[in-house]
CSV table of C-alpha atoms in Angstrom, one decimal:
chain,number,residue,atom,x,y,z
A,1,MET,CA,-0.1,-0.2,-0.2
A,2,PRO,CA,1.5,3.5,-1.0
A,3,THR,CA,3.0,5.4,2.1
A,4,TYR,CA,2.1,9.5,2.1
A,5,GLN,CA,4.3,12.3,3.7
A,6,PHE,CA,2.1,15.0,5.2
A,7,GLU,CA,2.2,18.4,6.6
A,8,ALA,CA,-1.2,19.6,8.4
A,9,MET,CA,-2.2,21.9,11.3
A,10,ASP,CA,-3.9,20.8,14.2
A,11,PRO,CA,-7.0,22.6,16.2
A,12,GLN,CA,-4.4,24.7,18.2
A,13,GLY,CA,-2.3,25.6,15.1
A,14,GLN,CA,0.6,23.5,15.8
A,15,GLU,CA,2.3,22.1,12.6
A,16,ILE,CA,2.1,18.1,12.4
A,17,ARG,CA,4.6,16.1,10.3
A,18,ASP,CA,3.9,12.7,9.7
A,19,VAL,CA,3.5,9.5,7.3
A,20,ILE,CA,0.2,7.4,6.7
A,21,GLU,CA,-0.3,4.6,4.2
A,22,ALA,CA,-3.7,4.6,2.3
A,23,PRO,CA,-4.7,3.0,-1.0
A,24,THR,CA,-5.0,6.8,-2.7
A,25,GLN,CA,-4.0,10.3,-1.7
A,26,ASP,CA,-7.7,11.0,-1.6
A,27,GLU,CA,-8.1,8.8,0.9
A,28,ALA,CA,-5.0,9.5,2.8
A,29,GLN,CA,-6.2,13.2,3.2
A,30,ALA,CA,-9.5,11.9,4.1
A,31,THR,CA,-8.1,9.7,6.8
A,32,ILE,CA,-6.2,12.7,8.1
A,33,ARG,CA,-9.3,15.0,8.4
A,34,SER,CA,-11.2,12.3,10.2
A,35,MET,CA,-8.0,12.7,13.1
A,36,GLY,CA,-8.7,16.8,13.3
A,37,TYR,CA,-6.1,17.8,11.1
A,38,PHE,CA,-5.9,20.6,8.3
A,39,VAL,CA,-3.8,18.9,5.5
A,40,THR,CA,-1.7,21.7,3.7
A,41,LYS,CA,0.9,19.5,2.0
A,42,ILE,CA,1.0,15.7,1.3
A,43,ALA,CA,3.1,13.6,-1.1
A,44,GLN,CA,3.4,10.0,-2.0
A,45,GLN,CA,7.0,8.9,-0.7
A,46,LYS,CA,9.6,8.5,-3.6
A,47,SER,CA,9.9,4.8,-3.3
A,48,ASN,CA,6.2,4.3,-4.0
A,49,VAL,CA,6.1,7.0,-6.6
A,50,LYS,CA,8.6,5.2,-8.8
A,51,ALA,CA,7.0,1.8,-8.4
A,52,GLY,CA,3.7,3.7,-9.1
A,53,GLN,CA,5.4,5.3,-12.5
A,54,SER,CA,6.6,2.2,-13.6
A,55,SER,CA,3.3,0.9,-13.5
A,56,SER,CA,2.0,3.8,-15.3
A,57,GLN,CA,4.4,3.1,-17.7
A,58,ALA,CA,3.2,-0.2,-18.4
A,59,ARG,CA,0.0,0.9,-19.2
A,60,LYS,CA,0.9,3.5,-21.6
A,61,THR,CA,0.6,2.6,-25.4
A,62,PHE,CA,2.4,3.9,-28.2
A,63,ALA,CA,1.1,7.1,-29.7
A,64,LEU,CA,2.1,10.3,-32.3
A,65,GLY,CA,1.2,13.8,-32.2
A,66,GLY,CA,-1.5,15.2,-29.8
A,67,ALA,CA,-5.1,14.5,-29.2
A,68,GLY,CA,-7.4,15.3,-31.8
A,69,GLY,CA,-9.7,18.5,-31.3
A,70,LYS,CA,-12.9,16.3,-31.1
A,71,LYS,CA,-11.3,14.5,-28.3
A,72,MET,CA,-10.3,17.4,-26.3
A,73,VAL,CA,-13.7,18.7,-26.4
A,74,THR,CA,-15.2,15.4,-25.4
A,75,PHE,CA,-12.5,15.4,-22.4
A,76,THR,CA,-12.9,18.8,-21.4
A,77,ARG,CA,-16.8,18.7,-21.1
A,78,GLN,CA,-16.8,15.4,-19.0
A,79,LEU,CA,-14.2,17.0,-16.6
A,80,SER,CA,-16.2,19.9,-16.5
A,81,ILE,CA,-19.5,17.8,-15.6
A,82,LEU,CA,-17.3,15.6,-13.1
A,83,GLN,CA,-16.5,18.5,-11.4
A,84,ASP,CA,-20.0,20.2,-11.1
A,85,ALA,CA,-21.0,16.7,-9.1
A,86,GLY,CA,-18.4,17.6,-6.5
A,87,LEU,CA,-15.9,14.6,-7.2
A,88,PRO,CA,-12.1,14.8,-6.3
A,89,ILE,CA,-10.1,16.3,-9.1
A,90,LEU,CA,-7.7,13.1,-8.7
A,91,ARG,CA,-10.9,10.6,-9.4
A,92,SER,CA,-12.1,12.6,-11.9
A,93,LEU,CA,-9.2,12.2,-14.1
A,94,LYS,CA,-8.8,8.4,-13.2
A,95,ILE,CA,-12.5,7.7,-14.6
A,96,LEU,CA,-11.8,9.7,-17.7
A,97,GLU,CA,-8.3,7.6,-17.8
A,98,ASP,CA,-9.9,4.6,-17.5
A,99,GLN,CA,-12.7,5.5,-20.6
A,100,ALA,CA,-10.4,6.9,-22.8
A,101,ASN,CA,-8.9,5.0,-25.8
A,102,PRO,CA,-5.5,4.1,-25.7
A,103,GLY,CA,-3.7,6.9,-27.6
A,104,ALA,CA,-1.7,10.6,-26.6
A,105,LEU,CA,-4.7,11.5,-24.6
A,106,LYS,CA,-5.2,8.5,-22.5
A,107,ASN,CA,-0.8,8.7,-22.1
A,108,SER,CA,-1.1,12.1,-20.6
A,109,LEU,CA,-3.9,11.4,-18.5
A,110,ILE,CA,-1.7,8.8,-17.3
A,111,ASP,CA,1.3,11.0,-16.4
A,112,VAL,CA,-0.8,13.7,-14.7
A,113,CYS,CA,-2.4,11.5,-12.3
A,114,ASP,CA,0.6,10.3,-11.4
A,115,GLU,CA,1.7,13.9,-10.9
A,116,ILE,CA,-0.9,15.2,-8.8
A,117,GLU,CA,-0.6,11.9,-6.4
A,118,SER,CA,3.2,13.1,-6.0
A,119,GLY,CA,1.7,16.6,-4.9
A,120,SER,CA,1.7,18.7,-7.8
A,121,SER,CA,-1.2,20.8,-9.2
A,122,LEU,CA,-3.8,20.3,-11.7
A,123,SER,CA,-2.2,22.9,-13.8
A,124,GLU,CA,1.5,22.0,-13.2
A,125,ALA,CA,0.5,18.3,-14.0
A,126,LEU,CA,-1.2,19.4,-17.3
A,127,SER,CA,2.0,21.6,-18.5
A,128,LYS,CA,4.1,18.3,-18.3
A,129,SER,CA,2.2,16.9,-21.4
A,130,PRO,CA,2.5,20.1,-23.8
A,131,LYS,CA,1.5,17.9,-27.0
A,132,VAL,CA,-2.0,17.6,-25.4
A,133,PHE,CA,-2.6,20.2,-23.3
A,134,ASP,CA,-1.3,23.6,-24.8
A,135,ARG,CA,-0.4,27.0,-22.9
A,136,LEU,CA,-4.1,28.5,-23.4
A,137,TYR,CA,-5.2,25.2,-21.7
A,138,VAL,CA,-2.8,25.0,-18.9
A,139,ASN,CA,-3.0,29.1,-18.0
A,140,MET,CA,-7.1,29.0,-17.6
A,141,ILE,CA,-6.8,26.0,-15.4
A,142,LYS,CA,-4.2,27.8,-13.3
A,143,ALA,CA,-6.3,30.7,-13.4
A,144,GLY,CA,-9.2,28.9,-11.8
A,145,GLU,CA,-7.3,27.5,-9.2
A,146,ALA,CA,-5.8,30.2,-8.0
A,147,GLY,CA,-9.5,31.9,-7.7
A,148,GLY,CA,-11.2,28.7,-6.4
A,149,SER,CA,-13.6,28.2,-9.4
A,150,LEU,CA,-11.9,25.5,-11.1
A,151,GLU,CA,-15.4,24.0,-12.4
A,152,ILE,CA,-16.5,27.1,-13.7
A,153,ILE,CA,-13.2,27.6,-15.5
A,154,LEU,CA,-13.6,24.1,-16.9
A,155,ARG,CA,-17.2,24.9,-18.0
A,156,ARG,CA,-15.8,28.0,-19.8
A,157,LEU,CA,-13.3,25.8,-21.5
A,158,ALA,CA,-15.0,23.3,-22.5
A,159,GLU,CA,-17.7,25.7,-24.3
A,160,PHE,CA,-14.6,27.5,-25.9
A,161,LYS,CA,-13.3,24.2,-27.3
A,162,GLU,CA,-16.5,23.4,-28.5
A,163,ARG,CA,-16.9,26.6,-30.6
A,164,THR,CA,-13.4,26.3,-31.8
A,165,GLN,CA,-14.1,23.1,-32.9
A,166,LYS,CA,-17.5,24.0,-34.5
A,167,LEU,CA,-15.9,26.8,-36.7
A,168,LYS,CA,-12.7,24.8,-37.7
A,169,GLY,CA,-15.0,22.1,-39.0
A,170,LYS,CA,-17.3,24.7,-40.5
A,171,VAL,CA,-14.5,25.9,-42.7
A,172,ILE,CA,-12.8,22.5,-43.4
A,173,GLY,CA,-16.1,21.2,-44.5
A,174,ALA,CA,-16.5,24.1,-47.1
A,175,MET,CA,-13.2,23.3,-48.4
A,176,ILE,CA,-13.6,19.2,-48.9
A,177,TYR,CA,-16.5,19.7,-51.1
A,178,PRO,CA,-14.7,21.3,-54.0
A,179,ILE,CA,-11.6,19.5,-53.7
A,180,MET,CA,-13.4,16.2,-53.6
A,181,VAL,CA,-15.4,17.5,-56.9
A,182,VAL,CA,-12.3,18.6,-58.6
A,183,VAL,CA,-10.2,15.4,-57.6
A,184,PHE,CA,-13.0,13.3,-58.9
A,185,THR,CA,-13.2,15.5,-62.0
A,186,ILE,CA,-9.4,15.0,-62.7
A,187,GLY,CA,-9.3,11.6,-62.4
A,188,ILE,CA,-12.3,11.1,-64.9
A,189,LEU,CA,-10.9,12.9,-67.5
A,190,THR,CA,-7.3,11.5,-66.9
A,191,PHE,CA,-8.9,7.9,-67.5
A,192,ILE,CA,-10.6,9.5,-70.6
A,193,MET,CA,-7.3,11.1,-72.0
A,194,LEU,CA,-5.4,8.1,-71.5
A,195,PHE,CA,-7.5,5.3,-72.7
A,196,ILE,CA,-10.7,6.3,-74.8
A,197,ILE,CA,-9.2,9.3,-76.8
A,198,PRO,CA,-6.2,7.4,-77.9
A,199,GLU,CA,-8.7,4.7,-79.7
A,200,PHE,CA,-10.2,7.6,-81.2
A,201,GLN,CA,-6.6,9.1,-82.4
A,202,LYS,CA,-6.0,5.7,-84.2
A,203,MET,CA,-9.2,5.4,-86.0
A,204,PHE,CA,-9.3,9.0,-87.3
A,205,GLU,CA,-5.6,8.6,-88.5
A,206,GLU,CA,-6.4,5.1,-90.5
A,207,PHE,CA,-9.6,7.4,-92.2
A,208,GLY,CA,-7.2,10.1,-93.0
A,209,ILE,CA,-9.1,12.8,-92.9
A,210,GLU,CA,-8.4,16.5,-91.7
A,211,LEU,CA,-9.1,17.1,-88.1
A,212,PRO,CA,-10.8,20.2,-86.8
A,213,ALA,CA,-9.0,22.6,-84.4
A,214,MET,CA,-11.0,21.5,-81.4
A,215,THR,CA,-10.1,17.9,-82.0
A,216,GLN,CA,-6.4,18.7,-82.8
A,217,LEU,CA,-6.5,20.4,-79.4
A,218,LEU,CA,-8.1,17.5,-77.4
A,219,MET,CA,-5.6,15.1,-79.3
A,220,ALA,CA,-2.5,17.3,-77.9
A,221,ILE,CA,-3.7,17.0,-74.3
A,222,SER,CA,-4.4,13.6,-74.4
A,223,ASP,CA,-0.7,13.2,-75.9
A,224,ARG,CA,0.7,14.9,-73.1
A,225,VAL,CA,-1.3,13.3,-70.8
A,226,CYS,CA,-0.1,9.8,-71.6
A,227,ARG,CA,3.4,11.1,-71.9
A,228,LEU,CA,3.7,13.2,-68.8
A,229,TRP,CA,1.0,11.8,-66.5
A,230,PHE,CA,3.4,11.0,-63.8
A,231,LEU,CA,3.9,14.9,-63.4
A,232,PHE,CA,0.3,15.1,-62.3
A,233,PRO,CA,0.6,14.3,-58.7
A,234,LEU,CA,4.4,15.3,-58.7
A,235,ILE,CA,3.1,19.5,-59.4
A,236,PRO,CA,0.8,19.8,-56.2
A,237,ILE,CA,3.0,18.1,-54.2
A,238,SER,CA,6.2,20.3,-55.4
A,239,MET,CA,3.9,23.6,-54.9
A,240,MET,CA,3.1,22.2,-51.1
A,241,LEU,CA,6.7,21.5,-50.7
A,242,PHE,CA,7.9,25.1,-52.2
A,243,VAL,CA,5.1,26.6,-50.0
A,244,SER,CA,6.3,24.8,-46.8
A,245,LEU,CA,9.9,25.8,-47.6
A,246,VAL,CA,8.9,29.5,-48.2
A,247,CYS,CA,7.3,29.4,-44.7
A,248,LYS,CA,10.2,28.1,-43.1
A,249,PHE,CA,11.4,31.9,-43.4
A,250,ARG,CA,10.2,34.4,-41.4
A,251,ALA,CA,9.7,36.9,-44.3
A,252,GLY,CA,8.1,34.1,-46.0
A,253,ARG,CA,5.8,33.0,-43.9
A,254,MET,CA,4.3,36.5,-43.7
A,255,GLY,CA,4.2,37.0,-47.1
A,256,TRP,CA,2.2,33.4,-47.6
A,257,HIS,CA,0.1,34.3,-44.8
A,258,LEU,CA,-1.0,38.0,-46.4
A,259,PHE,CA,-1.4,36.5,-49.8
A,260,LEU,CA,-4.1,33.9,-47.9
A,261,LEU,CA,-5.8,37.0,-46.4
A,262,LYS,CA,-5.7,39.2,-49.5
A,263,VAL,CA,-7.1,36.3,-52.3
A,264,PRO,CA,-10.5,37.3,-53.4
A,265,ILE,CA,-13.1,35.8,-51.4
A,266,MET,CA,-11.1,33.0,-49.7
A,267,GLY,CA,-9.2,35.8,-48.3
A,268,LYS,CA,-12.1,36.9,-46.0
A,269,LEU,CA,-13.1,33.7,-45.0
A,270,VAL,CA,-9.3,33.2,-43.6
A,271,GLU,CA,-9.5,36.8,-42.0
A,272,LYS,CA,-12.9,36.7,-40.1
A,273,ALA,CA,-12.1,33.0,-39.1
A,274,ASN,CA,-8.9,34.4,-37.5
A,275,LEU,CA,-10.9,37.2,-35.8
A,276,ALA,CA,-13.1,34.8,-34.4
A,277,ARG,CA,-10.9,32.6,-33.1
A,278,THR,CA,-8.3,35.2,-31.7
A,279,THR,CA,-10.9,37.0,-30.2
A,280,ARG,CA,-12.8,34.3,-28.4
A,281,THR,CA,-9.6,32.8,-27.3
A,282,LEU,CA,-8.4,36.1,-26.0
A,283,GLY,CA,-12.0,36.6,-24.4
A,284,ALA,CA,-11.6,33.2,-22.7
A,285,LEU,CA,-8.5,33.9,-21.1
A,286,VAL,CA,-9.8,37.4,-19.7
A,287,ALA,CA,-13.2,36.1,-18.3
A,288,SER,CA,-10.8,33.3,-16.5
A,289,GLY,CA,-8.4,35.8,-14.7
A,290,VAL,CA,-5.2,35.5,-16.5
A,291,PRO,CA,-3.3,38.7,-17.0
A,292,ILE,CA,-3.8,40.8,-20.0
A,293,ILE,CA,-0.2,40.4,-20.8
A,294,GLU,CA,0.2,36.3,-21.0
A,295,GLY,CA,-3.5,36.6,-22.3
A,296,LEU,CA,-1.9,38.3,-25.7
A,297,THR,CA,1.0,36.3,-25.4
A,298,ILE,CA,-1.2,32.9,-25.7
A,299,THR,CA,-3.3,34.5,-28.3
A,300,ARG,CA,-0.7,35.1,-30.5
A,301,GLU,CA,0.9,31.9,-29.9
A,302,THR,CA,-2.4,30.2,-31.0
A,303,SER,CA,-3.8,32.3,-33.9
A,304,GLY,CA,-1.7,30.3,-36.8
A,305,ASN,CA,-1.4,33.6,-39.0
A,306,ALA,CA,1.9,35.9,-39.1
A,307,MET,CA,0.2,38.7,-39.7
A,308,PHE,CA,-2.0,38.3,-36.5
A,309,GLU,CA,1.1,37.4,-34.7
A,310,LYS,CA,2.6,40.7,-35.2
A,311,ILE,CA,-0.7,42.7,-34.2
A,312,PHE,CA,-0.6,40.7,-30.9
A,313,SER,CA,3.1,41.3,-30.2
A,314,ARG,CA,2.4,44.9,-31.0
A,315,VAL,CA,-0.2,45.2,-28.7
A,316,THR,CA,1.6,43.3,-26.1
A,317,ASP,CA,4.3,46.1,-26.2
A,318,SER,CA,2.2,48.9,-26.2
A,319,ILE,CA,0.7,47.7,-23.2
A,320,ARG,CA,3.8,47.0,-21.1
A,321,ALA,CA,4.3,50.8,-22.1
A,322,GLY,CA,1.0,51.9,-20.6
A,323,ASP,CA,-1.5,52.0,-23.7
A,324,THR,CA,-4.6,50.4,-24.3
A,325,ILE,CA,-5.4,47.6,-26.4
A,326,ALA,CA,-7.4,49.1,-29.0
A,327,ASN,CA,-5.0,52.2,-30.2
A,328,PRO,CA,-1.8,49.5,-30.9
A,329,MET,CA,-4.6,47.3,-32.5
A,330,LYS,CA,-6.0,49.7,-35.0
A,331,ALA,CA,-2.6,51.4,-35.6
A,332,ASN,CA,-0.9,47.7,-36.7
A,333,SER,CA,-3.8,46.3,-38.5
A,334,ARG,CA,-2.8,47.5,-42.0
A,335,PRO,CA,-0.1,45.4,-43.9
A,336,GLY,CA,2.4,47.3,-45.7
A,337,PHE,CA,3.9,46.5,-49.2
A,338,HIS,CA,5.5,42.6,-49.0
A,339,PRO,CA,7.4,41.5,-52.0
A,340,VAL,CA,6.7,37.9,-51.4
A,341,THR,CA,2.8,38.1,-51.0
A,342,LEU,CA,3.6,39.9,-54.6
A,343,PHE,CA,5.7,37.2,-55.8
A,344,PHE,CA,2.6,34.4,-54.6
A,345,PHE,CA,-0.1,36.8,-56.6
A,346,LEU,CA,1.7,36.8,-59.9
A,347,ALA,CA,2.6,33.2,-59.9
A,348,THR,CA,-0.8,32.1,-59.3
A,349,MET,CA,-1.9,34.3,-61.9
A,350,SER,CA,0.6,32.8,-64.9
A,351,LEU,CA,-0.5,29.1,-64.1
A,352,PRO,CA,-3.3,29.4,-66.2
A,353,PRO,CA,-1.2,30.2,-69.6
A,354,LEU,CA,1.9,27.9,-68.4
A,355,ALA,CA,-0.9,25.1,-68.6
A,356,VAL,CA,-1.5,25.8,-72.2
A,357,LEU,CA,2.3,26.1,-73.0
A,358,PHE,CA,2.3,22.7,-71.5
A,359,ILE,CA,0.0,21.4,-74.1
A,360,LYS,CA,1.0,23.3,-77.1
A,361,PRO,CA,4.8,24.6,-76.9
A,362,ASP,CA,4.8,26.3,-79.6
A,363,PHE,CA,2.3,28.6,-78.4
A,364,TRP,CA,4.9,30.0,-76.7
A,365,PHE,CA,4.3,33.6,-78.1
A,366,TYR,CA,0.7,33.7,-77.1
A,367,VAL,CA,1.2,32.2,-73.2
A,368,ALA,CA,4.0,35.0,-73.0
A,369,TYR,CA,1.5,37.8,-73.7
A,370,GLY,CA,-1.3,35.5,-71.5
A,371,SER,CA,0.9,35.6,-68.5
A,372,PHE,CA,2.0,39.3,-68.7
A,373,GLY,CA,-1.9,39.9,-69.0
A,374,LEU,CA,-2.8,38.0,-66.2
A,375,CYS,CA,0.1,39.3,-64.1
A,376,LEU,CA,-1.0,43.0,-64.6
A,377,VAL,CA,-4.3,41.9,-63.3
A,378,GLY,CA,-2.7,40.1,-59.9
A,379,PHE,CA,-0.5,42.9,-59.5
A,380,ALA,CA,-3.4,45.6,-59.9
A,381,TRP,CA,-5.3,43.5,-57.5
A,382,TYR,CA,-2.8,43.4,-55.0
A,383,PHE,CA,-1.9,47.1,-55.5
A,384,LEU,CA,-5.5,48.2,-54.5
A,385,ASN,CA,-5.9,46.0,-51.5
A,386,TYR,CA,-2.7,45.3,-49.5
A,387,LYS,CA,-3.6,48.4,-47.5
A,388,LYS,CA,-6.6,47.5,-46.2
A,389,PRO,CA,-6.9,46.5,-42.8
A,390,VAL,CA,-6.9,42.7,-41.7
A,391,VAL,CA,-9.0,43.9,-38.2
A,392,GLU,CA,-12.0,45.9,-39.0
A,393,ASP,CA,-13.0,49.3,-37.1
A,394,LEU,CA,-16.2,46.9,-35.6
A,395,VAL,CA,-13.2,44.9,-33.5
A,396,VAL,CA,-11.4,47.7,-32.4
A,397,ASN,CA,-14.5,49.6,-31.1
A,398,MET,CA,-15.9,47.0,-29.6
A,399,ILE,CA,-12.6,46.4,-27.3
A,400,ASP,CA,-12.2,50.1,-27.0
A,401,VAL,CA,-15.9,50.1,-25.6
A,402,GLY,CA,-14.8,47.2,-23.4
A,403,GLU,CA,-11.8,48.6,-22.0
A,404,GLU,CA,-13.4,51.8,-21.0
A,405,THR,CA,-16.8,49.8,-19.2
A,406,GLY,CA,-14.3,47.0,-17.8
A,407,GLU,CA,-16.4,44.5,-19.7
A,408,LEU,CA,-13.6,43.6,-22.2
A,409,ASP,CA,-14.2,39.8,-21.8
A,410,THR,CA,-17.8,40.6,-23.0
A,411,MET,CA,-17.3,42.4,-25.7
A,412,LEU,CA,-14.3,39.9,-27.4
A,413,TYR,CA,-17.0,37.4,-26.9
A,414,LYS,CA,-19.7,39.6,-28.9
A,415,VAL,CA,-17.1,40.2,-31.8
A,416,ALA,CA,-16.3,36.3,-31.8
A,417,ASP,CA,-20.2,35.3,-31.9
A,418,TYR,CA,-20.7,38.0,-34.7
A,419,TYR,CA,-17.6,36.7,-36.9
A,420,GLU,CA,-18.6,33.5,-36.2
A,421,GLU,CA,-22.0,34.1,-37.9
A,422,GLU,CA,-20.2,35.7,-40.8
A,423,VAL,CA,-17.9,32.8,-41.4
A,424,GLU,CA,-20.9,30.6,-41.7
A,425,SER,CA,-22.5,33.1,-44.3
A,426,ILE,CA,-19.7,33.4,-46.4
A,427,THR,CA,-19.0,29.3,-46.4
A,428,ASP,CA,-22.7,28.7,-47.1
A,429,GLY,CA,-22.7,31.2,-49.8
A,430,MET,CA,-19.5,29.7,-51.1
A,431,MET,CA,-21.2,26.3,-51.0
A,432,LYS,CA,-24.3,27.5,-53.1
A,433,LEU,CA,-22.1,29.1,-55.6
A,434,ILE,CA,-19.4,26.4,-56.0
A,435,GLU,CA,-22.2,23.9,-56.8
A,436,PRO,CA,-23.8,25.4,-60.0
A,437,LEU,CA,-20.1,26.5,-61.0
A,438,MET,CA,-18.6,23.2,-60.4
A,439,ILE,CA,-21.5,21.7,-63.0
A,440,ILE,CA,-21.4,24.3,-65.6
A,441,PHE,CA,-17.3,23.6,-65.5
A,442,LEU,CA,-18.3,20.3,-66.0
A,443,GLY,CA,-20.7,20.6,-68.7
A,444,LEU,CA,-18.1,22.4,-70.7
A,445,VAL,CA,-15.6,20.3,-70.5
A,446,VAL,CA,-18.2,17.1,-71.7
A,447,LEU,CA,-19.3,19.4,-74.3
A,448,PHE,CA,-15.7,20.4,-75.6
A,449,ILE,CA,-14.6,16.6,-75.6
A,450,VAL,CA,-17.9,15.4,-77.1
A,451,VAL,CA,-18.0,18.3,-80.1
A,452,SER,CA,-14.4,17.6,-80.8
A,453,LEU,CA,-15.1,13.5,-81.2
A,454,PHE,CA,-18.1,14.1,-83.4
A,455,MET,CA,-17.1,16.3,-85.7
A,456,PRO,CA,-14.4,14.8,-87.1
A,457,LEU,CA,-17.2,11.3,-86.8
A,458,ILE,CA,-19.8,13.0,-88.8
A,459,ALA,CA,-17.0,13.9,-91.7
A,460,ILE,CA,-16.3,10.1,-91.8
A,461,ILE,CA,-19.8,9.3,-91.9
A,462,SER,CA,-20.8,11.8,-94.6
A,463,GLY,CA,-17.5,10.2,-96.4
A,464,LEU,CA,-18.6,6.9,-96.4
A,465,THR,CA,-22.1,8.0,-97.2
A,466,GLY,CA,-20.8,9.8,-100.3
A,467,GLY,CA,-18.5,7.0,-101.1
A,468,ASN,CA,-21.6,4.3,-101.0
A,469,LYS,CA,-23.4,6.2,-103.5
């Protein structure tokens, strides 16, 4: 049976130091209290701790990375309910550890339980598993422990996790549909170009007829696909690797993230999603009693966008100098000209002409003019939009009012609610717009293939009919 060292105060205020044997730390504390002592410190003896740790290691399974967002939402909500029911924190964590499936979360809960049994607080124990419990999570728990309102903080944290996961799911869900349609379309067209069009090409060559321009273009596309099919998976992979390499550098990461914020339609979605996430994060931290400097630092680290990281970093520096949040946020919300962002705009606009060059190399003259024209369009768009602020005046004004009235957390929650509704509205609008556009695009592709194949077929049939006469 484990042995616990404890320090306590008797009814006369005298300090007591002793050891006690008990199955768990909770039962040890209960026994000490039944003796009329008030426990001030308790920890399992080191020999017992090591034995417990070895048994804990045996219960762990191999796991990579952290826990998923949905698992963390479920865990936080369940822990909040158990704390509302009045269960000791160690008992609650052991219940959830037993219920958890093998993986990173279960392994972390085993470690957390061991740390708490060794005398650590909940926040200290959670901080030992940073892959599962990030700084936001740990600091909110720490604030709850300091204020004696852990069950309230857990409830807020559960609500925060649920809202964040819902917003993330909404954005990802809006992207999955068009990506799946595009991938499916490319797969079908590749099959047609590899196996169907070459058969028609052999038939046309046997009859020796002159092919129309549309049919020649279709045959050229089919020929390139048959000879260079291996480039199709390599091109997107190479582009992703290139972007990842660019983002390894500070200037490259800023340029890429500004490009995402300034892209038509999609940029607004990225901007509003970041505003919703960052304001809700900061609001949750402020409401939990986390110091504002620490809250801004955590919000910056969890924003996931270099431009927003820069804004919150400048705001933090200004607050240290005695300023408010609203003024430096407004002053730093306008991004300046960034050459890497311009490069991404020019590269994106030049891709369609380069695709034509891939099919018809002898069209290089027209491709050059087309690329130049589209690059001018991309440059004009970026030049007209690069100074637009990424944090709207609504956010700044709401934060200013919150600071004036002392209800900053309430205002931040209102801003987050507003932008979450905006994100839902944009994603719903995109879904409604993408579906007909995809249908029109597929219809045009099918029309092009059918017309390109039927025109020479009609000529062949006409020639055969005329020959028979």
